[in-house]
Short mmCIF file of C-alpha atoms in Angstrom, two decimals:
data_model
loop_
_atom_site.label_atom_id
_atom_site.label_comp_id
_atom_site.label_asym_id
_atom_site.label_seq_id
_atom_site.Cartn_x
_atom_site.Cartn_y
_atom_site.Cartn_z
CA UNK A 294 34.45 -42.43 13.28
CA UNK A 295 30.79 -43.57 11.53
CA UNK A 296 33.30 -47.00 10.73
CA UNK A 297 32.32 -48.21 13.79
CA UNK A 298 29.00 -47.93 13.85
CA UNK A 299 26.23 -50.05 11.67
CA UNK A 300 25.29 -48.51 8.24
CA UNK A 301 22.14 -47.31 8.92
CA UNK A 302 23.60 -45.47 12.49
CA UNK A 303 25.64 -44.29 10.55
CA UNK A 304 23.60 -43.20 7.55
CA UNK A 305 21.47 -41.87 10.20
CA UNK A 306 24.09 -38.97 12.02
CA UNK A 307 25.89 -38.54 7.94
CA UNK A 308 21.87 -37.19 7.06
CA UNK A 309 21.42 -34.96 10.67
CA UNK A 310 25.02 -33.52 9.87
CA UNK A 311 23.83 -32.45 6.18
CA UNK A 312 20.82 -31.14 7.34
CA UNK A 313 21.99 -28.76 9.87
CA UNK A 314 25.04 -27.56 7.66
CA UNK A 315 22.25 -26.47 4.51
CA UNK A 316 20.22 -24.56 8.02
CA UNK A 317 23.34 -23.05 8.87
CA UNK A 318 24.66 -21.97 5.52
CA UNK A 319 21.43 -20.77 4.90
CA UNK A 320 20.47 -18.72 7.43
CA UNK A 321 23.71 -17.34 6.65
CA UNK A 322 23.15 -16.45 3.29
CA UNK A 323 19.71 -15.16 2.71
CA UNK A 324 20.97 -12.86 6.58
CA UNK A 325 22.74 -11.13 4.05
CA UNK A 326 20.84 -11.47 1.67
CA UNK A 327 17.75 -9.47 3.71
CA UNK A 328 20.71 -6.69 5.11
CA UNK A 329 21.08 -5.77 1.28
CA UNK A 330 17.46 -6.25 0.37
CA UNK A 331 17.66 -3.28 3.13
CA UNK A 332 19.99 -1.17 2.43
CA UNK A 333 19.02 -1.47 -1.49
CA UNK A 334 15.48 -0.47 -1.01
CA UNK A 335 16.25 2.22 1.57
CA UNK A 336 18.87 4.03 -1.33
CA UNK A 337 15.90 3.00 -3.81
CA UNK A 338 13.11 5.29 -1.56
CA UNK A 339 15.72 8.77 -1.27
CA UNK A 340 15.90 7.92 -5.07
CA UNK A 341 12.19 8.07 -5.52
CA UNK A 342 12.78 11.33 -3.24
CA UNK A 343 15.38 13.56 -5.33
CA UNK A 344 12.62 13.23 -8.43
CA UNK A 345 10.86 15.29 -6.38
CA UNK A 346 12.33 17.21 -5.31
CA UNK A 347 13.18 18.02 -9.37
CA UNK A 348 10.52 17.49 -10.73
CA UNK A 349 7.31 17.81 -7.79
CA UNK A 350 4.50 16.32 -10.38
CA UNK A 351 6.73 13.21 -11.51
CA UNK A 352 5.34 11.11 -9.09
CA UNK A 353 1.55 11.12 -11.65
CA UNK A 354 3.52 10.24 -14.83
CA UNK A 355 6.51 7.90 -12.99
CA UNK A 356 3.97 5.75 -10.10
CA UNK A 357 1.54 4.77 -12.69
CA UNK A 358 3.78 3.69 -15.58
CA UNK A 359 6.68 1.77 -13.46
CA UNK A 360 3.26 -0.09 -11.52
CA UNK A 361 2.06 -0.81 -14.93
CA UNK A 362 4.85 -1.92 -16.00
CA UNK A 363 5.43 -4.05 -13.05
CA UNK A 364 3.11 -5.43 -13.39
CA UNK A 365 2.43 -6.46 -16.18
CA UNK A 366 6.12 -8.23 -16.41
CA UNK A 367 5.61 -10.50 -13.41
CA UNK A 368 2.51 -11.51 -14.76
CA UNK A 369 3.69 -12.46 -17.98
CA UNK A 370 6.55 -13.79 -16.84
CA UNK A 371 7.20 -14.32 -12.35
CA UNK A 372 3.41 -15.58 -11.51
CA UNK A 373 4.26 -16.65 -8.52
CA UNK A 374 6.04 -13.09 -7.04
CA UNK A 375 3.99 -11.21 -6.96
CA UNK A 376 2.10 -9.80 -4.00
CA UNK A 377 3.62 -9.92 -0.57
CA UNK A 378 5.13 -13.45 -0.93
CA UNK A 379 3.99 -14.90 3.08
CA UNK A 380 0.94 -16.45 1.22
CA UNK A 381 3.12 -18.06 -1.93
CA UNK A 382 5.29 -19.58 1.56
CA UNK A 383 2.35 -20.85 3.38
CA UNK A 384 0.84 -22.29 -0.59
CA UNK A 385 4.55 -24.53 -0.42
CA UNK A 386 4.42 -25.48 2.59
CA UNK A 387 1.71 -28.16 1.72
CA UNK A 388 3.36 -29.72 -0.91
CA UNK A 389 6.78 -28.80 -0.12
CA UNK A 390 8.63 -31.45 -2.14
CA UNK A 391 7.26 -30.49 -5.23
CA UNK A 392 7.10 -27.15 -4.68
CA UNK A 393 11.32 -27.28 -3.79
CA UNK A 394 10.69 -27.28 -7.28
CA UNK A 395 8.69 -25.17 -8.65
CA UNK A 396 8.22 -21.46 -8.81
CA UNK A 397 6.48 -20.36 -5.28
CA UNK A 398 9.62 -21.11 -4.02
CA UNK A 399 12.19 -21.30 -7.22
CA UNK A 400 15.55 -18.77 -6.97
CA UNK A 401 14.11 -17.57 -10.28
CA UNK A 402 11.18 -15.84 -8.41
CA UNK A 403 13.08 -14.60 -5.64
CA UNK A 404 14.97 -12.42 -7.89
CA UNK A 405 11.94 -11.16 -9.72
CA UNK A 406 11.10 -10.94 -6.22
CA UNK A 407 13.87 -8.77 -5.13
CA UNK A 408 13.25 -6.58 -8.93
CA UNK A 409 10.50 -6.00 -8.54
CA UNK A 410 9.63 -4.54 -5.02
CA UNK A 411 12.87 -1.61 -5.65
CA UNK A 412 11.22 -0.98 -8.49
CA UNK A 413 7.53 -0.40 -6.28
CA UNK A 414 9.91 2.02 -3.97
CA UNK A 415 11.80 3.55 -6.32
CA UNK A 416 8.02 4.02 -7.46
CA UNK A 417 7.29 5.51 -4.74
CA UNK A 418 4.69 2.18 -3.65
CA UNK A 419 3.51 1.99 0.15
CA UNK A 420 4.73 -1.55 0.54
CA UNK A 421 7.74 -2.83 2.49
CA UNK A 422 10.46 -5.72 2.45
CA UNK A 423 9.18 -7.72 5.42
CA UNK A 424 6.63 -10.41 3.35
CA UNK A 425 8.87 -10.22 0.16
CA UNK A 426 11.97 -10.94 2.01
CA UNK A 427 9.84 -13.83 3.45
CA UNK A 428 9.66 -15.41 0.27
CA UNK A 429 13.04 -14.62 -0.94
CA UNK A 430 14.47 -16.58 2.53
CA UNK A 431 12.40 -19.17 1.55
CA UNK A 432 13.17 -19.40 -1.72
CA UNK A 433 17.02 -19.91 -0.78
CA UNK A 434 17.10 -22.17 2.56
CA UNK A 435 15.52 -24.52 -0.10
CA UNK A 436 17.96 -24.23 -2.65
CA UNK A 437 20.70 -24.40 -0.03
CA UNK A 438 18.41 -28.18 0.83
CA UNK A 439 18.66 -28.76 -2.79
CA UNK A 440 22.73 -28.27 -3.27
CA UNK A 441 23.12 -30.10 -0.44
CA UNK A 442 21.03 -33.45 -1.82
CA UNK A 443 18.97 -32.79 1.88
CA UNK A 444 15.60 -33.50 1.41
CA UNK A 445 12.52 -30.38 1.03
CA UNK A 446 10.00 -31.22 4.31
CA UNK A 447 7.64 -28.44 5.26
CA UNK A 448 10.13 -27.69 8.08
CA UNK A 449 12.77 -26.49 5.80
CA UNK A 450 10.19 -23.19 4.04
CA UNK A 451 8.92 -22.34 6.88
CA UNK A 452 12.32 -21.97 8.78
CA UNK A 453 13.70 -19.80 6.47
CA UNK A 454 10.77 -17.44 6.08
CA UNK A 455 10.93 -17.46 9.97
CA UNK A 456 14.02 -16.19 9.22
CA UNK A 457 13.35 -13.81 6.63
CA UNK A 458 11.08 -11.82 9.60
CA UNK A 459 13.68 -12.16 12.45
CA UNK A 460 15.92 -10.84 9.87
CA UNK A 461 13.87 -8.33 7.60
CA UNK A 462 12.91 -6.46 11.87
CA UNK A 463 15.60 -7.87 13.62
CA UNK A 464 13.69 -9.07 15.91
CA UNK A 465 14.86 -13.07 16.16
CA UNK A 466 11.51 -14.15 19.25
CA UNK A 467 9.29 -12.39 16.54
CA UNK A 468 10.60 -14.65 13.71
CA UNK A 469 9.37 -17.97 15.73
CA UNK A 470 6.34 -16.83 17.45
CA UNK A 471 5.36 -15.91 13.47
CA UNK A 472 6.28 -19.17 11.81
CA UNK A 473 4.18 -21.05 15.11
CA UNK A 474 1.51 -18.01 14.25
CA UNK A 475 0.70 -18.65 10.35
CA UNK A 476 3.56 -20.83 8.51
CA UNK A 477 3.15 -23.77 10.85
CA UNK A 478 0.32 -26.02 10.55
CA UNK A 479 1.42 -28.52 12.39
CA UNK A 480 4.39 -27.14 14.59
CA UNK A 481 6.28 -30.42 15.18
CA UNK A 482 9.51 -31.10 17.36
CA UNK A 483 11.45 -30.94 14.53
CA UNK A 484 11.01 -27.71 12.75
CA UNK A 485 10.06 -25.96 16.12
CA UNK A 486 14.81 -26.97 16.00
CA UNK A 487 15.11 -26.41 12.71
CA UNK A 488 13.70 -22.78 13.00
CA UNK A 489 15.28 -21.78 15.99
CA UNK A 490 18.35 -23.01 14.59
CA UNK A 491 18.25 -21.04 10.87
CA UNK A 492 16.94 -17.56 13.76
CA UNK A 493 19.81 -17.86 15.56
CA UNK A 494 21.22 -17.99 12.39
CA UNK A 495 19.92 -15.65 10.21
CA UNK A 496 20.44 -12.67 13.71
CA UNK A 497 23.53 -13.28 14.12
CA UNK A 498 24.65 -12.20 11.02
CA UNK A 499 22.59 -9.55 11.05
CA UNK A 500 23.91 -8.07 14.31
CA UNK A 501 27.40 -8.88 13.41
CA UNK A 502 26.77 -6.45 10.35
CA UNK A 503 24.37 -3.92 11.24
CA UNK A 504 25.48 -3.97 14.39
CA UNK A 505 22.65 -4.21 17.68
CA UNK A 506 20.21 -2.35 16.73
CA UNK A 507 15.87 -1.76 17.69
CA UNK A 508 13.95 -1.10 14.38
CA UNK A 509 12.41 2.31 15.79
CA UNK A 510 14.11 2.59 18.05
CA UNK A 511 14.16 1.79 22.27
CA UNK A 512 10.85 3.35 24.09
CA UNK A 513 10.02 3.69 27.90
CA UNK A 514 6.38 4.80 27.24
CA UNK A 515 4.18 2.97 30.24
CA UNK A 516 0.64 3.52 30.98
CA UNK A 517 -1.09 4.09 34.82
CA UNK A 518 -3.91 1.49 34.63
CA UNK A 519 -7.06 3.89 34.14
CA UNK A 520 -5.59 4.15 30.62
CA UNK A 521 -3.98 1.45 29.60
CA UNK A 522 -7.97 -0.12 30.59
CA UNK A 523 -8.97 2.82 28.18
CA UNK A 524 -7.25 2.83 25.93
CA UNK A 525 -6.39 -0.27 24.90
CA UNK A 526 -10.15 -1.50 24.00
CA UNK A 527 -10.30 2.19 22.19
CA UNK A 528 -7.16 1.17 19.38
CA UNK A 529 -8.19 -2.68 19.26
CA UNK A 530 -11.36 -1.82 18.87
CA UNK A 531 -10.61 0.71 15.91
CA UNK A 532 -7.87 -1.34 14.54
CA UNK A 533 -10.03 -4.34 14.15
CA UNK A 534 -12.74 -2.30 11.88
CA UNK A 535 -9.94 -1.11 9.67
CA UNK A 536 -8.15 -3.91 9.49
CA UNK A 537 -10.73 -6.06 9.54
CA UNK A 538 -11.71 -3.78 6.91
CA UNK A 539 -8.38 -4.19 5.10
CA UNK A 540 -7.80 -7.74 5.07
CA UNK A 541 -11.17 -7.81 3.67
CA UNK A 542 -11.03 -5.68 0.24
CA UNK A 543 -7.84 -7.66 -0.72
CA UNK A 544 -9.75 -11.03 -0.53
CA UNK A 545 -12.59 -10.23 -2.19
CA UNK A 546 -10.31 -8.91 -5.05
CA UNK A 547 -9.26 -12.89 -5.28
CA UNK A 548 -12.27 -14.33 -5.25
CA UNK A 549 -15.49 -13.84 -7.77
CA UNK A 550 -17.88 -11.15 -7.16
CA UNK A 551 -19.46 -8.74 -8.57
CA UNK A 552 -19.06 -7.45 -12.37
CA UNK A 553 -17.14 -4.71 -11.79
CA UNK A 554 -14.59 -6.99 -9.38
CA UNK A 555 -14.41 -9.00 -12.75
CA UNK A 556 -14.16 -6.79 -15.36
CA UNK A 557 -10.88 -5.16 -13.01
CA UNK A 558 -8.79 -8.39 -12.49
CA UNK A 559 -9.91 -9.06 -16.15
CA UNK A 560 -7.94 -5.36 -17.08
CA UNK A 561 -4.61 -5.96 -14.05
CA UNK A 562 -2.30 -3.42 -16.36
CA UNK A 563 -4.44 -0.74 -16.10
CA UNK A 564 -5.74 -1.88 -12.70
CA UNK A 565 -1.95 -1.41 -11.62
CA UNK A 566 -1.71 2.13 -13.49
CA UNK A 567 -4.99 3.71 -11.82
CA UNK A 568 -3.61 1.74 -8.52
CA UNK A 569 -0.29 4.35 -9.49
CA UNK A 570 -2.67 7.11 -10.55
CA UNK A 571 -4.00 6.92 -6.18
CA UNK A 572 -0.37 6.38 -4.61
CA UNK A 573 0.84 9.54 -6.83
CA UNK A 574 -2.20 12.19 -5.59
CA UNK A 575 -1.91 10.32 -2.24
CA UNK A 576 1.65 11.04 -1.97
CA UNK A 577 1.35 14.47 -3.15
CA UNK A 578 -1.85 16.16 -0.86
CA UNK A 579 -0.13 14.77 1.48
CA UNK A 580 3.91 16.16 0.92
CA UNK A 581 5.39 12.67 0.55
CA UNK A 582 4.56 11.24 3.52
CA UNK A 583 2.70 8.45 2.23
CA UNK A 584 5.26 7.24 -0.26
CA UNK A 585 7.77 3.82 0.38
CA UNK A 586 7.32 2.06 4.02
CA UNK A 587 6.14 5.34 6.23
CA UNK A 588 9.61 4.65 8.40
CA UNK A 589 10.71 8.20 9.25
CA UNK A 590 7.06 9.44 10.40
CA UNK A 591 6.08 5.97 12.60
CA UNK A 592 9.19 6.91 14.33
CA UNK A 593 9.05 10.49 14.47
CA UNK A 594 5.42 9.10 16.69
CA UNK A 595 6.62 6.70 18.60
CA UNK A 596 9.67 9.66 19.85
CA UNK A 597 6.10 11.57 20.96
CA UNK A 598 6.12 13.67 17.67
CA UNK A 599 3.56 15.34 15.57
CA UNK A 600 2.36 14.76 11.80
CA UNK A 601 -0.47 15.54 9.86
CA UNK A 602 -3.75 13.83 11.14
CA UNK A 603 -4.18 12.38 7.91
CA UNK A 604 -0.95 10.10 8.05
CA UNK A 605 -2.62 7.15 9.12
CA UNK A 606 -6.36 7.66 6.58
CA UNK A 607 -4.06 8.20 3.69
CA UNK A 608 -1.48 5.70 3.71
CA UNK A 609 -4.47 3.31 4.40
CA UNK A 610 -5.19 4.25 1.19
CA UNK A 611 -1.69 4.18 -0.34
CA UNK A 612 -1.47 0.86 1.35
CA UNK A 613 -4.48 -0.64 -0.10
CA UNK A 614 -4.05 0.93 -3.87
CA UNK A 615 -0.66 -1.08 -4.01
CA UNK A 616 -1.32 -3.78 -2.46
CA UNK A 617 -4.51 -4.46 -4.91
CA UNK A 618 -2.39 -3.92 -7.54
CA UNK A 619 -1.04 -7.30 -7.84
CA UNK A 620 2.64 -5.74 -7.81
CA UNK A 621 5.26 -7.45 -6.13
CA UNK A 622 5.95 -5.73 -2.07
CA UNK A 623 4.48 -6.94 1.26
CA UNK A 624 2.54 -4.85 3.88
CA UNK A 625 3.61 -5.44 7.40
CA UNK A 626 6.16 -2.43 7.29
CA UNK A 627 3.08 -0.23 5.82
CA UNK A 628 0.86 -1.67 8.08
CA UNK A 629 2.60 -0.74 11.18
CA UNK A 630 2.81 2.88 10.06
CA UNK A 631 -1.36 2.80 8.91
CA UNK A 632 -1.61 2.17 12.37
CA UNK A 633 1.17 4.56 13.63
CA UNK A 634 -1.36 7.31 12.16
CA UNK A 635 -4.66 6.12 13.40
CA UNK A 636 -2.52 6.03 16.94
CA UNK A 637 -2.28 8.95 16.31
CA UNK A 638 -5.90 9.68 15.87
CA UNK A 639 -7.00 8.45 18.84
CA UNK A 640 -3.63 10.76 21.24
CA UNK A 641 -5.66 13.48 20.77
CA UNK A 642 -9.12 11.40 23.06
CA UNK A 643 -5.69 11.95 25.76
CA UNK A 644 -4.53 14.82 25.24
CA UNK A 645 -2.35 14.27 28.84
CA UNK A 646 -1.28 10.17 28.67
CA UNK A 647 2.49 9.66 26.31
CA UNK A 648 2.17 10.34 23.26
CA UNK A 649 3.91 7.76 21.94
CA UNK A 650 2.50 4.53 24.20
CA UNK A 651 -0.98 5.88 22.83
CA UNK A 652 0.86 5.57 19.02
CA UNK A 653 2.48 2.10 19.45
CA UNK A 654 -0.93 0.87 20.75
CA UNK A 655 -2.19 1.82 17.36
CA UNK A 656 0.09 0.34 15.30
CA UNK A 657 -0.30 -2.94 17.46
CA UNK A 658 -4.33 -2.92 17.17
CA UNK A 659 -4.29 -2.32 12.80
CA UNK A 660 -1.74 -4.63 13.01
CA UNK A 661 -3.59 -7.53 14.62
CA UNK A 662 -6.70 -6.35 12.88
CA UNK A 663 -4.84 -6.84 9.28
CA UNK A 664 -2.96 -10.23 9.43
CA UNK A 665 -4.63 -11.81 13.12
CA UNK A 666 -1.98 -13.09 14.62
CA UNK A 667 -2.13 -11.85 18.42
CA UNK A 668 0.77 -13.44 19.63
CA UNK A 669 3.26 -11.95 16.83
CA UNK A 670 2.22 -8.86 17.23
CA UNK A 671 3.27 -9.12 20.67
CA UNK A 672 6.36 -9.86 20.14
CA UNK A 673 7.19 -8.00 17.18
CA UNK A 674 6.61 -5.06 18.57
CA UNK A 675 8.06 -5.59 22.22
CA UNK A 676 11.88 -5.89 20.03
CA UNK A 677 10.79 -3.25 17.54
CA UNK A 678 10.64 -0.75 20.74
CA UNK A 679 12.91 -2.45 23.26
CA UNK A 680 9.87 -1.62 25.58
CA UNK A 681 8.86 -4.10 27.92
CA UNK A 682 6.98 -2.23 30.26
CA UNK A 683 3.74 -1.96 27.18
CA UNK A 684 3.53 -6.02 27.27
CA UNK A 685 0.06 -6.07 29.01
CA UNK A 686 -1.91 -2.90 26.64
CA UNK A 687 -0.43 -4.79 23.71
CA UNK A 688 -1.03 -7.99 24.91
CA UNK A 689 -4.45 -6.50 25.69
CA UNK A 690 -5.09 -4.43 22.48
CA UNK A 691 -4.57 -7.54 20.72
CA UNK A 692 -7.26 -9.66 21.30
CA UNK A 693 -9.37 -7.65 21.75
CA UNK A 694 -8.04 -6.34 17.79
CA UNK A 695 -7.85 -9.90 16.57
CA UNK A 696 -11.69 -10.39 18.02
CA UNK A 697 -13.16 -7.22 16.79
CA UNK A 698 -11.12 -8.19 13.26
CA UNK A 699 -12.41 -11.98 12.93
CA UNK A 700 -15.92 -10.83 13.24
CA UNK A 701 -15.36 -8.07 9.78
CA UNK A 702 -13.51 -10.62 8.68
CA UNK A 703 -13.68 -14.34 9.24
CA UNK A 704 -10.98 -14.97 7.06
CA UNK A 705 -7.14 -14.46 8.02
CA UNK A 706 -5.71 -12.84 5.45
CA UNK A 707 -2.88 -14.97 4.62
CA UNK A 708 -3.96 -17.50 4.09
CA UNK A 709 -6.86 -16.39 2.26
CA UNK A 710 -3.99 -15.24 -0.61
CA UNK A 711 -1.89 -18.42 -0.06
CA UNK A 712 -5.47 -20.69 -2.13
CA UNK A 713 -4.34 -18.48 -5.17
CA UNK A 714 -1.03 -20.97 -5.56
CA UNK A 715 -2.49 -23.64 -4.98
CA UNK A 716 -2.74 -25.88 -7.81
CA UNK A 717 -6.49 -26.97 -6.42
CA UNK A 718 -7.80 -23.66 -4.66
CA UNK A 719 -10.77 -23.44 -5.00
CA UNK A 720 -12.77 -20.16 -3.82
CA UNK A 721 -14.60 -19.75 -0.81
#
């Protein structure tokens, strides 16, 4: 048909087809990789727990050694693969054409991220795979566009990252919200279409292979208005304070500061080993509750069951130590677990209210306090629990937590961490 069109119009038509084809192929690939990543991640955690059954004190040796080895290899060979992965995608979006040929979102870095995160899970690290999935997905999307010789724009990178969130949690709406709220500084219409296309395709792949599942299982909590007006401020303030402190401590590790911080950063492998010791001891003291993502304990708490009241504070320590080690790994899933633990503490103040609903508010309070993305937090919680009755208390808690966290830590965590991956980065 293009022969009947003017040359410039035919060329434009071909370009549009190439863009859509690249987005579809990229979304299919990243959906497959996200499912594979999740399955191998579960297996890695199982291997670690089997090791603990055979040798209960093995983590005191294995965890620090693996932490140190992963950080050493990452810093020496794959420096762009350290940490969460979301800051790298945000940094790449500032200069997409240049970064599409660099290391932030290359397949080489994505492979290192994949392997490094799995190694951390196999050593009991309190890491999630969601942040790494964002970076891996963006790298796959960029690679497909380069193979098909389609120009790389910020929209391509954002679409890949958003589809990664959707595929990791099976939460398509949260993927779109995260793209708007965090990944994209200026969310244009063209970017919106590309994001929705990539999220839809990756979601269909996940649906076809993994089935129609709800991440934490379907809930139907609900809180009376009077209880909601009491619980939401408590969960929002507590989550905002603790989440803001977590962000503040993470950002402090990247900035010039006190001599002891400078000394710690000067010996990254030793720092990683020390963080590994903290994670190992924390896990032993809590009988393994703080190792891995914390998914099973979180799901238990959401169903109204109970766990050790030390779970929330101990998971906070393990997650902070793991993140400060500089090893590959995300903080999404561990943050949800920390929030669930603190939510359980809040249930003691409201013994006659549904425990699962209060735990959910604790989760969104802390999660929002860390990432400072209230809209994404609300949508992701709704999609992960399939509970629409909690939308009002979720919004109230998220807004309070965001306001409180901003007083504790003025700059958003991922925005601050992304500076270290920009060529012209300057410390704040």
